Amino acid sequence: MELKRENVLIEALPYMQEFYASIMVIKVGGNAMVSTQIMEDIIKDIVLLRYVGIKPVIVHGGGPEITEKMERMGKKAEFFQGLRITDDETMEIARMVLVGNINTKIVSLIGIFGGKGVGFTGYDGRMILGHKQAAKRVLVDGVETEVDIGWVGDSEVINPEILHIMLEKGYIPVISPIAVDAKGNALNINADTVAGDIAAALKAKKLILMTDVSGLLRNIEDPSSRISRVNLDQIDSLIEEGIIRGGMIPKIKGAAVAVKSGVEKAHIINGSVSHSMLLELFTDGGVGTMLYGPDHPPV
């Protein structure tokens, strides 16, 4: 039975009270990067969060757009164990797409819908300091070979000071997942990982990872098999059972690191479903998968 509008608002009230003045880190990626309508709906929801007293921080990806731009420039995208092999030229293309296109587009949309957005990379305020990943060892025809995946990095230190300043002034920070190493080189870092690291550094109340599926599914072919709540202690067994697999593994592991580091709860939701973030945050049932630890069990 459809809820009356006033009942929906009443159901949302205790959540609004609980979340008021709290920080939430939202990773936007997947279909949102290639669909104007989906992106507009997500940004409207994020601006709404700001107007009800929540302090959102956006981290965005852009893999599909980077691949498309590379192909248009006559360069083939190559991957190793799910990571984009990033040589000098690919790094320049990634910066062009992430900073020059996607980041500015999101900041512009925030302004259109009544908010104040400001764009950042890891260079700004030395926010994301990292190091280049070591060469990977792999067996090729029985022979161990090293594969250098280029300027792909891991974050070491997150300096959140500039984010706190912007949040206190009412801005919505929009962060591209590009870090800087000790020598000033740019590093391409997985956006889910960056979002988790930033959420931990900010002591965020929530980390929200938007993807292309409705959370963690017991059966990937059956949307109704969604697991709505996962305890940190369940992760290893769910990986062993094959329920957490493929691209969901880094999302879950990144979310787990954030929760272990002080983020109260992490949520994995389908960003292509209209207003899924609001439904996950402000309704009793939710629409995604919530990850929690022993310090903050679900009520």
Short mmCIF file of N, CA and C in Angstrom, two decimals, residues 174-298:
data_model
loop_
_atom_site.label_atom_id
_atom_site.label_comp_id
_atom_site.label_asym_id
_atom_site.label_seq_id
_atom_site.Cartn_x
_atom_site.Cartn_y
_atom_site.Cartn_z
N VAL A 174 33.64 18.24 -3.91
CA VAL A 174 33.55 17.23 -4.97
C VAL A 174 34.99 16.81 -5.29
N ILE A 175 35.31 15.55 -5.04
CA ILE A 175 36.70 15.10 -5.07
C ILE A 175 36.95 14.10 -6.19
N SER A 176 37.96 14.40 -7.03
CA SER A 176 38.43 13.45 -8.04
C SER A 176 39.45 12.51 -7.39
N PRO A 177 39.41 11.21 -7.72
CA PRO A 177 40.29 10.24 -7.06
C PRO A 177 41.71 10.22 -7.62
N ILE A 178 42.35 11.38 -7.59
CA ILE A 178 43.74 11.50 -8.04
C ILE A 178 44.58 11.93 -6.85
N ALA A 179 45.59 11.13 -6.52
CA ALA A 179 46.47 11.43 -5.39
C ALA A 179 47.78 12.01 -5.91
N VAL A 180 48.64 12.41 -4.98
CA VAL A 180 49.96 12.93 -5.33
C VAL A 180 50.99 12.18 -4.48
N ASP A 181 52.12 11.82 -5.10
CA ASP A 181 53.17 11.13 -4.33
C ASP A 181 54.20 12.14 -3.84
N ALA A 182 55.23 11.65 -3.16
CA ALA A 182 56.23 12.52 -2.54
C ALA A 182 56.99 13.35 -3.55
N LYS A 183 57.03 12.90 -4.82
CA LYS A 183 57.75 13.62 -5.86
C LYS A 183 56.83 14.50 -6.71
N GLY A 184 55.57 14.56 -6.33
CA GLY A 184 54.62 15.39 -7.07
C GLY A 184 53.96 14.72 -8.24
N ASN A 185 54.15 13.40 -8.41
CA ASN A 185 53.50 12.67 -9.50
C ASN A 185 52.03 12.41 -9.19
N ALA A 186 51.21 12.47 -10.23
CA ALA A 186 49.80 12.14 -10.07
C ALA A 186 49.60 10.63 -10.06
N LEU A 187 48.67 10.17 -9.22
CA LEU A 187 48.37 8.74 -9.11
C LEU A 187 46.88 8.53 -9.27
N ASN A 188 46.53 7.53 -10.06
CA ASN A 188 45.14 7.15 -10.26
C ASN A 188 44.76 6.13 -9.18
N ILE A 189 43.76 6.44 -8.35
CA ILE A 189 43.37 5.56 -7.25
C ILE A 189 41.90 5.17 -7.41
N ASN A 190 41.58 3.92 -7.07
CA ASN A 190 40.20 3.44 -7.13
C ASN A 190 39.30 4.37 -6.31
N ALA A 191 38.20 4.82 -6.93
CA ALA A 191 37.33 5.81 -6.28
C ALA A 191 36.64 5.25 -5.03
N ASP A 192 36.28 3.95 -5.04
CA ASP A 192 35.68 3.36 -3.85
C ASP A 192 36.65 3.40 -2.68
N THR A 193 37.91 3.10 -2.96
CA THR A 193 38.94 3.11 -1.92
C THR A 193 39.15 4.52 -1.37
N VAL A 194 39.24 5.50 -2.27
CA VAL A 194 39.41 6.89 -1.85
C VAL A 194 38.23 7.34 -0.99
N ALA A 195 37.02 6.99 -1.40
CA ALA A 195 35.84 7.38 -0.63
C ALA A 195 35.90 6.81 0.78
N GLY A 196 36.30 5.54 0.90
CA GLY A 196 36.40 4.93 2.22
C GLY A 196 37.46 5.60 3.08
N ASP A 197 38.60 5.91 2.46
CA ASP A 197 39.69 6.55 3.20
C ASP A 197 39.29 7.95 3.67
N ILE A 198 38.62 8.69 2.81
CA ILE A 198 38.19 10.04 3.18
C ILE A 198 37.12 9.99 4.26
N ALA A 199 36.18 9.05 4.14
CA ALA A 199 35.15 8.89 5.17
C ALA A 199 35.78 8.61 6.53
N ALA A 200 36.80 7.74 6.53
CA ALA A 200 37.49 7.42 7.79
C ALA A 200 38.20 8.65 8.36
N ALA A 201 38.88 9.41 7.49
CA ALA A 201 39.62 10.58 7.95
C ALA A 201 38.70 11.67 8.50
N LEU A 202 37.50 11.77 7.91
CA LEU A 202 36.53 12.78 8.34
C LEU A 202 35.69 12.30 9.53
N LYS A 203 35.87 11.03 9.93
CA LYS A 203 35.01 10.43 10.96
C LYS A 203 33.54 10.60 10.57
N ALA A 204 33.26 10.30 9.31
CA ALA A 204 31.91 10.48 8.77
C ALA A 204 30.92 9.55 9.46
N LYS A 205 29.70 9.97 9.51
CA LYS A 205 28.65 9.12 10.07
C LYS A 205 28.34 7.99 9.11
N LYS A 206 28.34 8.30 7.81
CA LYS A 206 28.01 7.28 6.82
C LYS A 206 28.90 7.40 5.59
N LEU A 207 29.14 6.25 4.98
CA LEU A 207 29.77 6.15 3.67
C LEU A 207 28.74 5.51 2.75
N ILE A 208 28.46 6.16 1.63
CA ILE A 208 27.47 5.65 0.68
C ILE A 208 28.17 5.39 -0.64
N LEU A 209 28.17 4.12 -1.07
CA LEU A 209 28.79 3.73 -2.33
C LEU A 209 27.69 3.43 -3.34
N MET A 210 27.63 4.24 -4.40
CA MET A 210 26.63 4.02 -5.45
C MET A 210 27.22 3.12 -6.53
N THR A 211 26.46 2.10 -6.89
CA THR A 211 26.90 1.16 -7.90
C THR A 211 25.75 0.89 -8.86
N ASP A 212 25.86 -0.19 -9.66
CA ASP A 212 24.84 -0.48 -10.67
C ASP A 212 23.91 -1.62 -10.26
N VAL A 213 24.06 -2.11 -9.02
CA VAL A 213 23.17 -3.17 -8.52
C VAL A 213 22.59 -2.73 -7.18
N SER A 214 21.50 -3.37 -6.78
CA SER A 214 20.78 -2.96 -5.57
C SER A 214 21.42 -3.55 -4.32
N GLY A 215 22.69 -3.25 -4.10
CA GLY A 215 23.37 -3.76 -2.93
C GLY A 215 23.93 -5.15 -3.18
N LEU A 216 24.16 -5.87 -2.10
CA LEU A 216 24.71 -7.23 -2.18
C LEU A 216 23.58 -8.23 -2.38
N LEU A 217 23.69 -9.04 -3.45
CA LEU A 217 22.64 -10.00 -3.80
C LEU A 217 23.14 -11.42 -3.57
N ARG A 218 22.30 -12.27 -2.97
CA ARG A 218 22.65 -13.69 -2.84
C ARG A 218 22.71 -14.35 -4.21
N ASN A 219 21.82 -13.91 -5.09
CA ASN A 219 21.79 -14.40 -6.47
C ASN A 219 21.84 -13.18 -7.38
N ILE A 220 22.93 -13.03 -8.11
CA ILE A 220 23.13 -11.84 -8.92
C ILE A 220 22.04 -11.66 -9.96
N GLU A 221 21.33 -12.74 -10.32
CA GLU A 221 20.26 -12.67 -11.31
C GLU A 221 18.91 -12.30 -10.68
N ASP A 222 18.85 -12.25 -9.35
CA ASP A 222 17.58 -12.05 -8.66
C ASP A 222 17.65 -10.83 -7.74
N PRO A 223 17.11 -9.68 -8.18
CA PRO A 223 17.16 -8.47 -7.36
C PRO A 223 16.46 -8.63 -6.00
N SER A 224 15.51 -9.56 -5.91
CA SER A 224 14.81 -9.75 -4.64
C SER A 224 15.64 -10.48 -3.60
N SER A 225 16.85 -10.96 -3.99
CA SER A 225 17.71 -11.69 -3.06
C SER A 225 18.66 -10.77 -2.31
N ARG A 226 18.35 -9.49 -2.30
CA ARG A 226 19.21 -8.50 -1.65
C ARG A 226 19.38 -8.81 -0.16
N ILE A 227 20.63 -8.69 0.31
CA ILE A 227 20.92 -8.81 1.73
C ILE A 227 20.96 -7.40 2.30
N SER A 228 20.02 -7.06 3.16
CA SER A 228 19.88 -5.67 3.58
C SER A 228 20.90 -5.26 4.63
N ARG A 229 21.41 -6.23 5.42
CA ARG A 229 22.35 -5.87 6.48
C ARG A 229 23.48 -6.90 6.54
N VAL A 230 24.70 -6.42 6.65
CA VAL A 230 25.86 -7.31 6.75
C VAL A 230 26.74 -6.83 7.90
N ASN A 231 27.07 -7.76 8.81
CA ASN A 231 28.00 -7.48 9.89
C ASN A 231 29.42 -7.67 9.39
N LEU A 232 30.36 -6.89 9.91
CA LEU A 232 31.76 -7.05 9.50
C LEU A 232 32.22 -8.50 9.63
N ASP A 233 31.75 -9.20 10.67
CA ASP A 233 32.18 -10.58 10.91
C ASP A 233 31.71 -11.55 9.83
N GLN A 234 30.73 -11.15 9.02
CA GLN A 234 30.18 -12.03 7.99
C GLN A 234 30.93 -11.96 6.66
N ILE A 235 31.79 -10.96 6.49
CA ILE A 235 32.37 -10.68 5.18
C ILE A 235 33.19 -11.85 4.65
N ASP A 236 34.09 -12.39 5.46
CA ASP A 236 34.97 -13.46 4.97
C ASP A 236 34.17 -14.67 4.52
N SER A 237 33.17 -15.05 5.30
CA SER A 237 32.37 -16.23 4.92
C SER A 237 31.56 -15.96 3.67
N LEU A 238 31.07 -14.73 3.48
CA LEU A 238 30.30 -14.39 2.28
C LEU A 238 31.20 -14.40 1.04
N ILE A 239 32.49 -14.04 1.21
CA ILE A 239 33.43 -14.12 0.10
C ILE A 239 33.71 -15.59 -0.23
N GLU A 240 33.90 -16.40 0.80
CA GLU A 240 34.16 -17.83 0.59
C GLU A 240 32.99 -18.52 -0.10
N GLU A 241 31.78 -18.10 0.22
CA GLU A 241 30.58 -18.69 -0.39
C GLU A 241 30.38 -18.20 -1.82
N GLY A 242 31.12 -17.16 -2.23
CA GLY A 242 30.96 -16.62 -3.57
C GLY A 242 29.83 -15.62 -3.69
N ILE A 243 29.25 -15.22 -2.56
CA ILE A 243 28.17 -14.23 -2.60
C ILE A 243 28.75 -12.83 -2.81
N ILE A 244 29.85 -12.55 -2.11
CA ILE A 244 30.62 -11.33 -2.41
C ILE A 244 31.70 -11.73 -3.40
N ARG A 245 31.62 -11.19 -4.62
CA ARG A 245 32.57 -11.61 -5.66
C ARG A 245 32.77 -10.47 -6.66
N GLY A 246 33.77 -10.67 -7.52
CA GLY A 246 34.01 -9.71 -8.61
C GLY A 246 34.23 -8.30 -8.09
N GLY A 247 33.58 -7.35 -8.76
CA GLY A 247 33.74 -5.93 -8.42
C GLY A 247 33.15 -5.56 -7.07
N MET A 248 32.33 -6.46 -6.49
CA MET A 248 31.76 -6.16 -5.18
C MET A 248 32.80 -6.33 -4.06
N ILE A 249 33.84 -7.14 -4.31
CA ILE A 249 34.85 -7.39 -3.26
C ILE A 249 35.56 -6.10 -2.84
N PRO A 250 36.11 -5.29 -3.79
CA PRO A 250 36.77 -4.06 -3.33
C PRO A 250 35.81 -3.07 -2.69
N LYS A 251 34.54 -3.05 -3.14
CA LYS A 251 33.56 -2.15 -2.52
C LYS A 251 33.33 -2.54 -1.06
N ILE A 252 33.09 -3.84 -0.84
CA ILE A 252 32.83 -4.30 0.52
C ILE A 252 34.07 -4.11 1.40
N LYS A 253 35.24 -4.45 0.86
CA LYS A 253 36.46 -4.32 1.66
C LYS A 253 36.77 -2.86 1.98
N GLY A 254 36.56 -1.98 1.00
CA GLY A 254 36.76 -0.55 1.26
C GLY A 254 35.79 -0.03 2.29
N ALA A 255 34.54 -0.47 2.20
CA ALA A 255 33.53 -0.06 3.17
C ALA A 255 33.89 -0.59 4.56
N ALA A 256 34.41 -1.83 4.61
CA ALA A 256 34.78 -2.44 5.89
C ALA A 256 35.91 -1.66 6.56
N VAL A 257 36.90 -1.24 5.77
CA VAL A 257 38.01 -0.44 6.33
C VAL A 257 37.48 0.85 6.94
N ALA A 258 36.54 1.49 6.25
CA ALA A 258 35.96 2.73 6.75
C ALA A 258 35.22 2.50 8.07
N VAL A 259 34.42 1.44 8.13
CA VAL A 259 33.66 1.14 9.35
C VAL A 259 34.61 0.81 10.50
N LYS A 260 35.64 0.05 10.21
CA LYS A 260 36.63 -0.28 11.26
C LYS A 260 37.36 0.97 11.74
N SER A 261 37.42 1.99 10.89
CA SER A 261 38.16 3.21 11.24
C SER A 261 37.29 4.27 11.90
N GLY A 262 36.03 3.94 12.16
CA GLY A 262 35.19 4.88 12.90
C GLY A 262 33.94 5.37 12.20
N VAL A 263 33.80 5.08 10.89
CA VAL A 263 32.55 5.43 10.20
C VAL A 263 31.45 4.53 10.76
N GLU A 264 30.31 5.11 11.13
CA GLU A 264 29.28 4.32 11.80
C GLU A 264 28.74 3.20 10.92
N LYS A 265 28.34 3.55 9.70
CA LYS A 265 27.76 2.55 8.80
C LYS A 265 28.10 2.90 7.37
N ALA A 266 28.20 1.87 6.53
CA ALA A 266 28.41 2.05 5.10
C ALA A 266 27.25 1.43 4.35
N HIS A 267 26.87 2.05 3.24
CA HIS A 267 25.72 1.60 2.47
C HIS A 267 26.13 1.42 1.01
N ILE A 268 25.71 0.32 0.41
CA ILE A 268 25.92 0.08 -1.01
C ILE A 268 24.54 0.08 -1.66
N ILE A 269 24.33 1.00 -2.59
CA ILE A 269 23.00 1.16 -3.19
C ILE A 269 23.12 1.28 -4.70
N ASN A 270 22.00 1.11 -5.37
CA ASN A 270 21.92 1.22 -6.82
C ASN A 270 21.67 2.69 -7.19
N GLY A 271 22.69 3.35 -7.69
CA GLY A 271 22.56 4.76 -8.02
C GLY A 271 21.66 5.05 -9.20
N SER A 272 21.36 4.03 -10.01
CA SER A 272 20.50 4.27 -11.17
C SER A 272 19.02 4.21 -10.83
N VAL A 273 18.67 3.83 -9.59
CA VAL A 273 17.28 3.85 -9.14
C VAL A 273 16.99 5.24 -8.58
N SER A 274 15.96 5.87 -9.09
CA SER A 274 15.66 7.25 -8.74
C SER A 274 15.49 7.42 -7.23
N HIS A 275 16.24 8.35 -6.67
CA HIS A 275 16.17 8.74 -5.26
C HIS A 275 16.46 7.58 -4.30
N SER A 276 17.28 6.62 -4.74
CA SER A 276 17.61 5.48 -3.89
C SER A 276 18.33 5.91 -2.61
N MET A 277 19.12 6.97 -2.69
CA MET A 277 19.85 7.42 -1.50
C MET A 277 18.90 7.92 -0.42
N LEU A 278 17.89 8.67 -0.81
CA LEU A 278 16.92 9.17 0.16
C LEU A 278 16.14 8.01 0.78
N LEU A 279 15.78 7.05 -0.04
CA LEU A 279 15.03 5.89 0.46
C LEU A 279 15.88 5.06 1.42
N GLU A 280 17.18 4.95 1.14
CA GLU A 280 18.06 4.19 2.01
C GLU A 280 18.27 4.91 3.34
N LEU A 281 18.40 6.22 3.30
CA LEU A 281 18.71 6.98 4.51
C LEU A 281 17.50 7.27 5.38
N PHE A 282 16.35 7.53 4.75
CA PHE A 282 15.22 8.09 5.50
C PHE A 282 14.01 7.18 5.63
N THR A 283 14.15 5.89 5.27
CA THR A 283 13.04 4.96 5.47
C THR A 283 13.51 3.78 6.30
N ASP A 284 12.57 3.13 6.97
CA ASP A 284 12.91 2.03 7.87
C ASP A 284 13.48 0.82 7.13
N GLY A 285 12.94 0.53 5.94
CA GLY A 285 13.35 -0.67 5.22
C GLY A 285 14.63 -0.52 4.43
N GLY A 286 14.85 0.66 3.85
CA GLY A 286 16.01 0.88 3.01
C GLY A 286 15.89 0.15 1.68
N VAL A 287 16.84 0.40 0.78
CA VAL A 287 16.79 -0.20 -0.56
C VAL A 287 18.13 -0.80 -0.96
N GLY A 288 19.14 -0.76 -0.09
CA GLY A 288 20.45 -1.28 -0.42
C GLY A 288 20.96 -2.23 0.64
N THR A 289 22.28 -2.33 0.76
CA THR A 289 22.93 -3.16 1.77
C THR A 289 23.69 -2.27 2.73
N MET A 290 23.43 -2.44 4.02
CA MET A 290 24.10 -1.67 5.05
C MET A 290 25.14 -2.53 5.74
N LEU A 291 26.36 -2.00 5.83
CA LEU A 291 27.46 -2.70 6.49
C LEU A 291 27.73 -2.02 7.83
N TYR A 292 27.81 -2.82 8.90
CA TYR A 292 27.98 -2.25 10.22
C TYR A 292 28.93 -3.10 11.06
N GLY A 293 29.46 -2.48 12.12
CA GLY A 293 30.36 -3.18 13.03
C GLY A 293 29.74 -3.31 14.41
N PRO A 294 30.47 -3.90 15.34
CA PRO A 294 29.93 -4.15 16.68
C PRO A 294 29.61 -2.88 17.48
N ASP A 295 30.30 -1.77 17.16
CA ASP A 295 30.09 -0.54 17.92
C ASP A 295 28.80 0.18 17.54
N HIS A 296 28.28 -0.10 16.34
CA HIS A 296 27.06 0.60 15.88
C HIS A 296 26.11 -0.40 15.22
N PRO A 297 25.56 -1.32 16.00
CA PRO A 297 24.61 -2.29 15.43
C PRO A 297 23.33 -1.59 15.00
N PRO A 298 22.60 -2.16 14.02
CA PRO A 298 21.33 -1.55 13.62
C PRO A 298 20.34 -1.59 14.76
#
